[in-house]
């Protein structure tokens, strides 16, 4: 075999696994179709620094991010900020940062505001999640927060994320969202979010730069298929063949399905086929002045974006020499918006933004980046733990390490790093 391990994908999962395996003395080759490290945290130059193409931050409870940043000597450059959050409902903006903001959220009757707050607090304190696997998020929220709160607050949010699948999403998913945000604050204290100077793309770049010299990083090379040979595998790419004793595919379930179509995976194949995703469109705009009053604005209204994330309401605008705003939309690839040209898509999103914030039009500098991700958000149905493809496939030495294995938590920087560590650990065990 040419190498001990071949890793497909140089996102944070693949790079973290390579880092651990190389430190343990394994020979590693990484192949990736792009020339940028970091996966969805990849960045672009911006005003003398860098910023992610898609918004990122970390929470105070993200131990794997904190540990990796410390290991790479970046801990001092991880800064903590107090975000301001808002909610757009019925064409009106509401602050949504503190428990007090919820209690003054006028679209809900007072008792429903109280019930909603109690639901979030109870979810934050809950540790056991398996009994939630038999309940949809819809049923859970109606039962605990009330139907009015569900219809006016939670349903628009679920639909904006999962579309026609919203009614089938497991309560485990919404529970984890509540728990995660609760982990970024202590009691009734203000929430804090972490951001790395220069963006989290630096984690990926630094990991790639710190890999030992004998780790081969093959950029701009597309993996085509994986075949069994003797006691190992042959990974065919558009540039040749890589042979290895073991393969880690740090990719989505559909991509892994295609790569392994010549292999007999037995019932594991049906698990791969069952995983469904929502795509994401993320537009990054720059302005000469602030656009929104908040860092994160959740959109309950029917607009072509479901979140407006103003980066420079978290990190000072002086960092970039401009104000930055992300607009995000989750959707199915069958929806017309996915097939629009970049120019048309940017135009549609900007037009909707300016309808809500008319003064922003005069200050808009233009598009910094438009990113399309086909497999951005796995849809989490009931009893997902029984359907989830395991990291270890039925074939020895073949591993899948993608978002579909992050459960019961939801995908994010912290769990991508954890998944890389876990997968490397399986090989080294």
Coordinates of C-alpha atoms in Angstrom, one line a residue, residues 43-52:
X43 CA -12.6 32.0 3.9
X44 CA -11.9 34.9 1.6
X45 CA -9.6 38.0 1.9
X46 CA -11.5 41.0 3.3
X47 CA -10.0 44.3 4.2
X48 CA -6.5 43.1 5.1
X49 CA -7.8 40.1 7.0
X50 CA -10.0 37.1 6.2
X51 CA -13.6 36.2 6.8
X52 CA -15.6 33.0 6.3

